[in-house]
Amino acid sequence: MERNYSIDFIKFFATVFVVCIHVNPSHDDFFLGNQENVLDVIVDTFARFAVPFFFIVSGYLFMNKIQKHPKPSAYLKKYTWNISKLYACWFIFYLLFGVVLRLFQNHGTLAERKDAVADYLTSSITFKDIFYYGSDTSGFQLWYLIALIWAVVIVFLFQRWKKTGLLMLISTVLYVTGLFGQSYSLFFPLSFQTRDALFFGLFYTVLGAMFALYGKQILSVLNARPMIYLASFFVFSALEIAERYWLVNIQHSKPGDYFISTIFLSASLFLFVLSSPSLGKNSFFSKVGKNSVGIYVVHICILNETYRLLRSIDSSFFTNSIVAYVLIVPAVFWCSYYLYRGIQWTKGKLHAKPHKHSFTKLQHK
């Protein structure tokens, strides 16, 4: 498969917008009671393209690989094992990180802090959270990794059964159902979380797999210039903002993680990627974009410590939305990038085998 350089290029911007979602000062993760403003609505809603894009890319690359791999089952095992190791390591890290945060917080007696730790561990160490939701530790963003594991396994099975089209239909029904656990809950509320593997991640992973199978035919039929797809992405993004505003700000539903418009803007963006395979080739953005998963898993601990520091300085200044997006987002993003690169460099050094003499072979992991 010829390399598509635009994937890493767009992943850079998608990762930046993931950080924007979590930096949003109107969210309750770090500051309580901040009033949401228009800028928060626009940035938070527009940024919702990011995670669907990651799922689509994963489904696209996975399907391309298993179609050409001599042993698809072996590749699935290797793929899921690598993600599982990443998930397990960071799950443990964030579990302990959450313990430290609660034990050494600035308020409460020691007994109250110990009770907070016990409650935290009780809610985090459950079968459904570890093996399905993955979002109850301080590393709530890890839900993406466990959702991706489930999604690619399901895609693999349906591909082996030659029922990928049926899976596309099933995942679409699940996605639409999942909307009622999001901002559409005002019409028919669901009592469970639908930002997960089955109701969210599966649809976009299957969509990516379908692009791998039929992308060339789709581009041939549409026969549009790349800028048309990019313009469509921005048009549907504007519709998503309007959709979110109507549901949340007018109808007073709860904020959601995905919407109906998310389908069309995500498809438009990936069609742009498919039609512009050389975009970002050898660029700095693509180089950084290759590390998107690393930045994704690291950035919450950086953000947590950043806001803890800022709260001790002047929270009223740093909860300003413009300051948050212009100053805090780049700071958290680049700190996360260089921390992850540092971790990778350290791992490389630890796994390197030193020469003992000229006849010693250098072993690589």
mmCIF file of C-alpha atoms in Angstrom:
data_model
loop_
_atom_site.group_PDB
_atom_site.id
_atom_site.type_symbol
_atom_site.label_atom_id
_atom_site.label_comp_id
_atom_site.label_asym_id
_atom_site.label_seq_id
_atom_site.Cartn_x
_atom_site.Cartn_y
_atom_site.Cartn_z
ATOM 1 C CA MET A 1 0.000 0.000 0.000
ATOM 2 C CA GLU A 2 1.385 3.384 -1.008
ATOM 3 C CA ARG A 3 1.905 5.602 2.020
ATOM 4 C CA ASN A 4 -0.674 8.322 2.596
ATOM 5 C CA TYR A 5 1.251 11.191 4.170
ATOM 6 C CA SER A 6 -1.828 13.287 4.827
ATOM 7 C CA ILE A 7 -2.966 10.866 7.555
ATOM 8 C CA ASP A 8 -0.158 11.883 9.906
ATOM 9 C CA PHE A 9 -0.552 15.502 8.816
ATOM 10 C CA ILE A 10 -4.227 15.623 9.844
ATOM 11 C CA LYS A 11 -3.517 13.576 12.984
ATOM 12 C CA PHE A 12 -1.395 16.479 14.209
ATOM 13 C CA PHE A 13 -4.365 18.856 14.106
ATOM 14 C CA ALA A 14 -6.755 16.211 15.456
ATOM 15 C CA THR A 15 -4.511 15.743 18.490
ATOM 16 C CA VAL A 16 -4.354 19.503 19.081
ATOM 17 C CA PHE A 17 -8.154 19.613 19.130
ATOM 18 C CA VAL A 18 -8.353 16.678 21.549
ATOM 19 C CA VAL A 19 -6.276 18.801 23.910
ATOM 20 C CA CYS A 20 -8.677 21.711 23.248
ATOM 21 C CA ILE A 21 -11.631 19.587 24.369
ATOM 22 C CA HIS A 22 -9.984 18.776 27.681
ATOM 23 C CA VAL A 23 -8.570 22.267 28.258
ATOM 24 C CA ASN A 24 -12.043 23.826 27.846
ATOM 25 C CA PRO A 25 -12.386 25.902 31.057
ATOM 26 C CA SER A 26 -16.164 25.391 31.180
ATOM 27 C CA HIS A 27 -15.707 21.661 31.799
ATOM 28 C CA ASP A 28 -15.822 20.423 35.376
ATOM 29 C CA ASP A 29 -12.654 18.333 35.205
ATOM 30 C CA PHE A 30 -10.402 21.067 36.559
ATOM 31 C CA PHE A 31 -12.465 24.205 37.310
ATOM 32 C CA LEU A 32 -15.959 24.186 38.739
ATOM 33 C CA GLY A 33 -18.710 26.608 37.880
ATOM 34 C CA ASN A 34 -17.178 28.414 34.903
ATOM 35 C CA GLN A 35 -19.838 29.698 32.535
ATOM 36 C CA GLU A 36 -19.652 28.327 29.006
ATOM 37 C CA ASN A 37 -19.313 31.018 26.341
ATOM 38 C CA VAL A 38 -19.690 31.066 22.551
ATOM 39 C CA LEU A 39 -15.997 30.373 21.966
ATOM 40 C CA ASP A 40 -16.169 27.297 24.207
ATOM 41 C CA VAL A 41 -19.175 25.980 22.270
ATOM 42 C CA ILE A 42 -17.521 26.499 18.882
ATOM 43 C CA VAL A 43 -14.127 25.056 19.828
ATOM 44 C CA ASP A 44 -15.488 22.119 21.813
ATOM 45 C CA THR A 45 -17.989 21.133 19.111
ATOM 46 C CA PHE A 46 -15.659 21.623 16.146
ATOM 47 C CA ALA A 47 -12.999 19.558 17.920
ATOM 48 C CA ARG A 48 -15.329 16.550 17.967
ATOM 49 C CA PHE A 49 -13.991 15.483 14.556
ATOM 50 C CA ALA A 50 -10.764 14.304 16.197
ATOM 51 C CA VAL A 51 -11.642 10.992 17.846
ATOM 52 C CA PRO A 52 -13.843 9.785 14.939
ATOM 53 C CA PHE A 53 -10.907 10.575 12.647
ATOM 54 C CA PHE A 54 -8.600 8.407 14.777
ATOM 55 C CA PHE A 55 -11.075 5.517 14.626
ATOM 56 C CA ILE A 56 -11.479 5.892 10.846
ATOM 57 C CA VAL A 57 -7.712 5.932 10.321
ATOM 58 C CA SER A 58 -7.310 2.845 12.507
ATOM 59 C CA GLY A 59 -10.038 0.955 10.649
ATOM 60 C CA TYR A 60 -8.613 2.006 7.285
ATOM 61 C CA LEU A 61 -5.038 0.952 8.054
ATOM 62 C CA PHE A 62 -6.121 -2.242 9.812
ATOM 63 C CA MET A 63 -8.288 -3.385 6.908
ATOM 64 C CA ASN A 64 -5.574 -2.588 4.369
ATOM 65 C CA LYS A 65 -3.102 -4.621 6.397
ATOM 66 C CA ILE A 66 -5.188 -7.747 6.953
ATOM 67 C CA GLN A 67 -6.152 -7.857 3.282
ATOM 68 C CA LYS A 68 -2.502 -8.212 2.278
ATOM 69 C CA HIS A 69 -1.027 -9.983 5.282
ATOM 70 C CA PRO A 70 -0.247 -13.699 4.730
ATOM 71 C CA LYS A 71 -1.506 -14.486 8.240
ATOM 72 C CA PRO A 72 -4.321 -12.057 9.128
ATOM 73 C CA SER A 73 -5.005 -13.763 12.470
ATOM 74 C CA ALA A 74 -1.374 -13.342 13.493
ATOM 75 C CA TYR A 75 -1.523 -9.665 12.579
ATOM 76 C CA LEU A 76 -4.720 -9.195 14.612
ATOM 77 C CA LYS A 77 -3.033 -10.821 17.604
ATOM 78 C CA LYS A 78 0.027 -8.574 17.260
ATOM 79 C CA TYR A 79 -2.095 -5.446 16.727
ATOM 80 C CA THR A 80 -4.370 -6.008 19.715
ATOM 81 C CA TRP A 81 -1.451 -7.114 21.910
ATOM 82 C CA ASN A 82 0.430 -3.871 21.224
ATOM 83 C CA ILE A 83 -2.610 -1.741 22.050
ATOM 84 C CA SER A 84 -3.363 -3.868 25.114
ATOM 85 C CA LYS A 85 0.162 -3.329 26.460
ATOM 86 C CA LEU A 86 -0.135 0.407 25.916
ATOM 87 C CA TYR A 87 -3.543 0.450 27.582
ATOM 88 C CA ALA A 88 -2.449 -1.682 30.548
ATOM 89 C CA CYS A 89 0.663 0.393 31.258
ATOM 90 C CA TRP A 90 -1.167 3.713 31.158
ATOM 91 C CA PHE A 91 -4.196 2.356 33.018
ATOM 92 C CA ILE A 92 -1.911 1.405 35.915
ATOM 93 C CA PHE A 93 -0.090 4.737 35.683
ATOM 94 C CA TYR A 94 -3.297 6.786 35.825
ATOM 95 C CA LEU A 95 -4.767 4.572 38.532
ATOM 96 C CA LEU A 96 -1.754 5.344 40.727
ATOM 97 C CA PHE A 97 -1.745 8.960 39.569
ATOM 98 C CA GLY A 98 -5.318 9.295 40.812
ATOM 99 C CA VAL A 99 -4.349 7.798 44.170
ATOM 100 C CA VAL A 100 -1.508 10.303 44.577
ATOM 101 C CA LEU A 101 -3.767 13.233 43.624
ATOM 102 C CA ARG A 102 -6.338 12.289 46.245
ATOM 103 C CA LEU A 103 -3.863 11.385 48.966
ATOM 104 C CA PHE A 104 -1.870 14.600 48.697
ATOM 105 C CA GLN A 105 -4.648 17.065 47.913
ATOM 106 C CA ASN A 106 -4.641 20.391 49.729
ATOM 107 C CA HIS A 107 -7.912 19.949 51.622
ATOM 108 C CA GLY A 108 -9.475 17.395 53.931
ATOM 109 C CA THR A 109 -8.109 15.406 56.836
ATOM 110 C CA LEU A 110 -5.900 12.371 56.294
ATOM 111 C CA ALA A 111 -8.859 10.104 57.053
ATOM 112 C CA GLU A 112 -10.993 11.912 54.460
ATOM 113 C CA ARG A 113 -8.217 11.599 51.895
ATOM 114 C CA LYS A 114 -7.908 7.880 52.561
ATOM 115 C CA ASP A 115 -11.673 7.524 52.141
ATOM 116 C CA ALA A 116 -11.441 9.406 48.823
ATOM 117 C CA VAL A 117 -8.713 6.998 47.673
ATOM 118 C CA ALA A 118 -10.801 3.984 48.694
ATOM 119 C CA ASP A 119 -13.870 5.297 46.827
ATOM 120 C CA TYR A 120 -11.734 6.037 43.768
ATOM 121 C CA LEU A 121 -10.211 2.553 43.676
ATOM 122 C CA THR A 122 -13.594 0.910 44.226
ATOM 123 C CA SER A 123 -15.106 2.721 41.233
ATOM 124 C CA SER A 124 -12.038 2.307 38.999
ATOM 125 C CA ILE A 125 -11.125 -1.338 39.544
ATOM 126 C CA THR A 126 -14.212 -3.022 38.144
ATOM 127 C CA PHE A 127 -14.471 -5.607 35.396
ATOM 128 C CA LYS A 128 -16.580 -3.421 33.115
ATOM 129 C CA ASP A 129 -14.301 -0.414 33.488
ATOM 130 C CA ILE A 130 -11.016 -2.264 32.997
ATOM 131 C CA PHE A 131 -12.164 -4.388 30.074
ATOM 132 C CA TYR A 132 -14.764 -2.188 28.396
ATOM 133 C CA TYR A 133 -15.263 1.446 29.418
ATOM 134 C CA GLY A 134 -11.736 2.272 30.573
ATOM 135 C CA SER A 135 -12.710 5.759 31.703
ATOM 136 C CA ASP A 136 -13.071 5.740 35.502
ATOM 137 C CA THR A 137 -9.430 6.349 36.423
ATOM 138 C CA SER A 138 -7.779 9.762 36.273
ATOM 139 C CA GLY A 139 -6.834 8.756 32.720
ATOM 140 C CA PHE A 140 -10.390 8.940 31.416
ATOM 141 C CA GLN A 141 -9.097 9.374 27.844
ATOM 142 C CA LEU A 142 -7.928 5.744 27.805
ATOM 143 C CA TRP A 143 -11.448 4.670 26.837
ATOM 144 C CA TYR A 144 -10.342 5.153 23.223
ATOM 145 C CA LEU A 145 -7.727 2.385 23.414
ATOM 146 C CA ILE A 146 -10.001 -0.285 24.859
ATOM 147 C CA ALA A 147 -12.781 0.731 22.448
ATOM 148 C CA LEU A 148 -10.373 0.370 19.521
ATOM 149 C CA ILE A 149 -9.404 -3.144 20.616
ATOM 150 C CA TRP A 150 -13.036 -4.265 20.665
ATOM 151 C CA ALA A 151 -13.789 -2.505 17.378
ATOM 152 C CA VAL A 152 -10.937 -4.043 15.361
ATOM 153 C CA VAL A 153 -11.710 -7.523 16.695
ATOM 154 C CA ILE A 154 -15.324 -7.166 15.541
ATOM 155 C CA VAL A 155 -14.215 -5.781 12.157
ATOM 156 C CA PHE A 156 -11.810 -8.696 11.753
ATOM 157 C CA LEU A 157 -14.492 -11.296 12.484
ATOM 158 C CA PHE A 158 -17.014 -9.809 10.061
ATOM 159 C CA GLN A 159 -14.329 -9.480 7.383
ATOM 160 C CA ARG A 160 -13.510 -13.176 7.764
ATOM 161 C CA TRP A 161 -17.200 -13.976 7.446
ATOM 162 C CA LYS A 162 -17.330 -11.653 4.407
ATOM 163 C CA LYS A 163 -20.084 -9.623 6.080
ATOM 164 C CA THR A 164 -18.456 -6.190 6.296
ATOM 165 C CA GLY A 165 -21.458 -4.574 4.611
ATOM 166 C CA LEU A 166 -23.760 -6.101 7.225
ATOM 167 C CA LEU A 167 -21.471 -4.795 9.964
ATOM 168 C CA MET A 168 -21.706 -1.309 8.454
ATOM 169 C CA LEU A 169 -25.483 -1.520 8.772
ATOM 170 C CA ILE A 170 -25.350 -2.886 12.335
ATOM 171 C CA SER A 171 -22.848 -0.258 13.466
ATOM 172 C CA THR A 172 -24.983 2.507 11.934
ATOM 173 C CA VAL A 173 -28.021 1.329 13.896
ATOM 174 C CA LEU A 174 -25.914 1.200 17.060
ATOM 175 C CA TYR A 175 -24.541 4.689 16.398
ATOM 176 C CA VAL A 176 -28.006 6.177 15.915
ATOM 177 C CA THR A 177 -29.155 4.405 19.077
ATOM 178 C CA GLY A 178 -26.137 5.809 20.900
ATOM 179 C CA LEU A 179 -27.207 9.355 20.053
ATOM 180 C CA PHE A 180 -29.973 8.958 22.645
ATOM 181 C CA GLY A 181 -27.285 8.583 25.272
ATOM 182 C CA GLN A 182 -25.815 11.882 24.095
ATOM 183 C CA SER A 183 -27.512 15.222 23.409
ATOM 184 C CA TYR A 184 -30.550 13.484 21.879
ATOM 185 C CA SER A 185 -31.342 12.054 25.316
ATOM 186 C CA LEU A 186 -34.064 14.700 25.671
ATOM 187 C CA PHE A 187 -36.199 12.618 23.274
ATOM 188 C CA PHE A 188 -35.487 9.140 24.634
ATOM 189 C CA PRO A 189 -32.865 8.992 27.391
ATOM 190 C CA LEU A 190 -30.614 5.968 27.753
ATOM 191 C CA SER A 191 -29.348 5.070 31.198
ATOM 192 C CA PHE A 192 -25.878 3.919 30.131
ATOM 193 C CA GLN A 193 -22.736 5.410 28.618
ATOM 194 C CA THR A 194 -22.735 5.402 24.794
ATOM 195 C CA ARG A 195 -19.315 6.915 24.180
ATOM 196 C CA ASP A 196 -17.826 3.455 23.951
ATOM 197 C CA ALA A 197 -16.806 0.696 21.564
ATOM 198 C CA LEU A 198 -20.206 -0.529 20.362
ATOM 199 C CA PHE A 199 -22.217 2.679 20.068
ATOM 200 C CA PHE A 200 -19.454 5.014 18.877
ATOM 201 C CA GLY A 201 -16.044 3.563 18.076
ATOM 202 C CA LEU A 202 -17.305 0.618 16.041
ATOM 203 C CA PHE A 203 -19.153 2.778 13.512
ATOM 204 C CA TYR A 204 -16.126 4.894 12.643
ATOM 205 C CA THR A 205 -13.739 1.935 12.635
ATOM 206 C CA VAL A 206 -16.037 0.131 10.193
ATOM 207 C CA LEU A 207 -16.306 3.321 8.131
ATOM 208 C CA GLY A 208 -12.514 3.374 7.885
ATOM 209 C CA ALA A 209 -12.523 -0.283 6.855
ATOM 210 C CA MET A 210 -15.081 0.481 4.140
ATOM 211 C CA PHE A 211 -12.863 3.278 2.853
ATOM 212 C CA ALA A 212 -10.031 0.746 2.636
ATOM 213 C CA LEU A 213 -12.237 -1.605 0.629
ATOM 214 C CA TYR A 214 -14.045 0.890 -1.587
ATOM 215 C CA GLY A 215 -12.215 4.211 -1.232
ATOM 216 C CA LYS A 216 -10.891 4.287 -4.790
ATOM 217 C CA GLN A 217 -14.318 3.525 -6.226
ATOM 218 C CA ILE A 218 -15.934 6.214 -4.059
ATOM 219 C CA LEU A 219 -13.404 8.819 -5.182
ATOM 220 C CA SER A 220 -13.900 7.762 -8.799
ATOM 221 C CA VAL A 221 -17.686 8.090 -8.580
ATOM 222 C CA LEU A 222 -17.606 11.445 -6.772
ATOM 223 C CA ASN A 223 -14.816 12.746 -9.011
ATOM 224 C CA ALA A 224 -14.377 15.914 -6.927
ATOM 225 C CA ARG A 225 -11.322 18.016 -6.208
ATOM 226 C CA PRO A 226 -9.770 17.698 -2.728
ATOM 227 C CA MET A 227 -10.847 21.219 -1.804
ATOM 228 C CA ILE A 228 -14.487 20.229 -2.319
ATOM 229 C CA TYR A 229 -14.123 17.559 0.361
ATOM 230 C CA LEU A 230 -12.352 20.003 2.664
ATOM 231 C CA ALA A 231 -15.062 22.621 2.121
ATOM 232 C CA SER A 232 -17.694 19.956 2.867
ATOM 233 C CA PHE A 233 -15.896 19.176 6.107
ATOM 234 C CA PHE A 234 -16.165 22.802 7.241
ATOM 235 C CA VAL A 235 -19.805 23.077 6.123
ATOM 236 C CA PHE A 236 -20.794 19.965 8.076
ATOM 237 C CA SER A 237 -18.734 21.200 11.037
ATOM 238 C CA ALA A 238 -20.794 24.399 11.018
ATOM 239 C CA LEU A 239 -23.952 22.279 10.913
ATOM 240 C CA GLU A 240 -22.675 20.256 13.864
ATOM 241 C CA ILE A 241 -22.149 23.447 15.865
ATOM 242 C CA ALA A 242 -25.704 24.526 14.998
ATOM 243 C CA GLU A 243 -27.014 21.048 15.886
ATOM 244 C CA ARG A 244 -25.245 21.127 19.231
ATOM 245 C CA TYR A 245 -26.393 24.687 19.964
ATOM 246 C CA TRP A 246 -30.034 23.803 19.263
ATOM 247 C CA LEU A 247 -29.945 20.646 21.382
ATOM 248 C CA VAL A 248 -27.932 21.933 24.341
ATOM 249 C CA ASN A 249 -28.410 25.695 24.504
ATOM 250 C CA ILE A 250 -32.002 25.931 23.258
ATOM 251 C CA GLN A 251 -33.523 22.558 24.167
ATOM 252 C CA HIS A 252 -31.368 22.302 27.316
ATOM 253 C CA SER A 253 -30.206 18.765 26.696
ATOM 254 C CA LYS A 254 -26.898 17.551 28.087
ATOM 255 C CA PRO A 255 -23.695 18.176 26.068
ATOM 256 C CA GLY A 256 -22.759 15.245 23.857
ATOM 257 C CA ASP A 257 -19.594 13.754 22.420
ATOM 258 C CA TYR A 258 -21.007 13.113 18.937
ATOM 259 C CA PHE A 259 -23.932 14.112 16.742
ATOM 260 C CA ILE A 260 -25.629 13.265 13.434
ATOM 261 C CA SER A 261 -23.480 15.801 11.575
ATOM 262 C CA THR A 262 -20.336 14.120 12.903
ATOM 263 C CA ILE A 263 -20.865 11.297 10.413
ATOM 264 C CA PHE A 264 -20.786 13.576 7.386
ATOM 265 C CA LEU A 265 -17.964 15.848 8.478
ATOM 266 C CA SER A 266 -15.813 12.817 9.362
ATOM 267 C CA ALA A 267 -16.471 11.154 6.005
ATOM 268 C CA SER A 268 -15.722 14.422 4.178
ATOM 269 C CA LEU A 269 -12.443 14.858 6.034
ATOM 270 C CA PHE A 270 -11.282 11.337 5.249
ATOM 271 C CA LEU A 271 -12.229 11.710 1.594
ATOM 272 C CA PHE A 272 -10.011 14.793 1.607
ATOM 273 C CA VAL A 273 -7.220 12.665 3.090
ATOM 274 C CA LEU A 274 -7.677 9.949 0.461
ATOM 275 C CA SER A 275 -7.666 12.484 -2.362
ATOM 276 C CA SER A 276 -4.544 14.284 -1.043
ATOM 277 C CA PRO A 277 -2.077 11.474 -0.235
ATOM 278 C CA SER A 278 1.023 13.678 -0.537
ATOM 279 C CA LEU A 279 -0.209 16.451 1.742
ATOM 280 C CA GLY A 280 2.289 17.110 4.530
ATOM 281 C CA LYS A 281 4.982 14.806 3.145
ATOM 282 C CA ASN A 282 8.225 15.306 5.111
ATOM 283 C CA SER A 283 6.638 18.164 7.068
ATOM 284 C CA PHE A 284 7.154 18.873 10.756
ATOM 285 C CA PHE A 285 3.404 18.485 11.315
ATOM 286 C CA SER A 286 3.454 14.932 9.943
ATOM 287 C CA LYS A 287 6.492 14.056 12.041
ATOM 288 C CA VAL A 288 4.690 15.146 15.199
ATOM 289 C CA GLY A 289 1.407 13.586 14.019
ATOM 290 C CA LYS A 290 3.054 10.148 14.002
ATOM 291 C CA ASN A 291 3.213 10.451 17.782
ATOM 292 C CA SER A 292 -0.487 11.275 18.186
ATOM 293 C CA VAL A 293 -1.314 8.230 20.316
ATOM 294 C CA GLY A 294 1.558 9.017 22.661
ATOM 295 C CA ILE A 295 0.474 12.633 23.050
ATOM 296 C CA TYR A 296 -3.088 11.432 23.567
ATOM 297 C CA VAL A 297 -2.277 9.116 26.470
ATOM 298 C CA VAL A 298 0.197 11.510 28.147
ATOM 299 C CA HIS A 299 -1.591 14.850 27.923
ATOM 300 C CA ILE A 300 -4.122 14.380 30.740
ATOM 301 C CA CYS A 301 -1.466 14.055 33.442
ATOM 302 C CA ILE A 302 0.315 17.126 32.006
ATOM 303 C CA LEU A 303 -2.976 19.043 31.912
ATOM 304 C CA ASN A 304 -3.844 18.002 35.437
ATOM 305 C CA GLU A 305 -0.550 19.238 36.831
ATOM 306 C CA THR A 306 -0.686 22.396 34.702
ATOM 307 C CA TYR A 307 -4.087 23.400 36.051
ATOM 308 C CA ARG A 308 -3.094 22.497 39.596
ATOM 309 C CA LEU A 309 -0.191 24.931 39.258
ATOM 310 C CA LEU A 310 -2.339 27.604 37.619
ATOM 311 C CA ARG A 311 -4.997 27.353 40.323
ATOM 312 C CA SER A 312 -2.349 28.286 42.869
ATOM 313 C CA ILE A 313 -1.350 31.358 40.820
ATOM 314 C CA ASP A 314 -4.463 33.040 39.429
ATOM 315 C CA SER A 315 -7.317 30.803 38.318
ATOM 316 C CA SER A 316 -9.482 33.724 37.236
ATOM 317 C CA PHE A 317 -6.945 34.662 34.575
ATOM 318 C CA PHE A 318 -6.236 31.171 33.293
ATOM 319 C CA THR A 319 -9.900 30.164 33.114
ATOM 320 C CA ASN A 320 -10.392 32.817 30.442
ATOM 321 C CA SER A 321 -11.225 30.863 27.285
ATOM 322 C CA ILE A 322 -8.911 32.831 24.994
ATOM 323 C CA VAL A 323 -6.004 32.353 27.396
ATOM 324 C CA ALA A 324 -6.835 28.651 27.701
ATOM 325 C CA TYR A 325 -6.855 27.969 23.961
ATOM 326 C CA VAL A 326 -3.988 30.300 23.004
ATOM 327 C CA LEU A 327 -1.577 29.580 25.867
ATOM 328 C CA ILE A 328 -2.533 26.433 27.754
ATOM 329 C CA VAL A 329 -3.337 24.223 24.750
ATOM 330 C CA PRO A 330 0.089 24.710 23.070
ATOM 331 C CA ALA A 331 1.879 24.348 26.414
ATOM 332 C CA VAL A 332 0.132 21.065 27.261
ATOM 333 C CA PHE A 333 0.465 19.742 23.703
ATOM 334 C CA TRP A 334 4.206 20.330 23.388
ATOM 335 C CA CYS A 335 4.996 19.213 26.927
ATOM 336 C CA SER A 336 3.089 15.991 26.200
ATOM 337 C CA TYR A 337 4.912 15.509 22.907
ATOM 338 C CA TYR A 338 8.386 15.950 24.349
ATOM 339 C CA LEU A 339 7.579 13.892 27.433
ATOM 340 C CA TYR A 340 6.389 11.031 25.235
ATOM 341 C CA ARG A 341 9.452 11.338 23.009
ATOM 342 C CA GLY A 342 11.582 11.274 26.146
ATOM 343 C CA ILE A 343 9.853 8.111 27.326
ATOM 344 C CA GLN A 344 10.464 6.460 23.952
ATOM 345 C CA TRP A 345 14.120 7.531 23.974
ATOM 346 C CA THR A 346 14.569 6.119 27.481
ATOM 347 C CA LYS A 347 12.934 2.831 26.488
ATOM 348 C CA GLY A 348 15.273 2.610 23.516
ATOM 349 C CA LYS A 349 18.307 3.113 25.738
ATOM 350 C CA LEU A 350 17.127 0.561 28.286
ATOM 351 C CA HIS A 351 16.477 -2.068 25.624
ATOM 352 C CA ALA A 352 19.761 -1.523 23.796
ATOM 353 C CA LYS A 353 22.388 -4.231 24.313
ATOM 354 C CA PRO A 354 25.979 -2.957 24.777
ATOM 355 C CA HIS A 355 28.927 -4.311 22.757
ATOM 356 C CA LYS A 356 31.330 -6.468 24.753
ATOM 357 C CA HIS A 357 33.843 -6.966 21.936
ATOM 358 C CA SER A 358 34.000 -6.724 18.184
ATOM 359 C CA PHE A 359 32.505 -10.188 17.660
ATOM 360 C CA THR A 360 29.445 -9.574 19.838
ATOM 361 C CA LYS A 361 26.207 -9.236 17.926
ATOM 362 C CA LEU A 362 24.015 -6.284 18.680
ATOM 363 C CA GLN A 363 20.583 -7.578 19.580
ATOM 364 C CA HIS A 364 17.515 -5.519 18.873
ATOM 365 C CA LYS A 365 14.171 -5.794 20.422
#
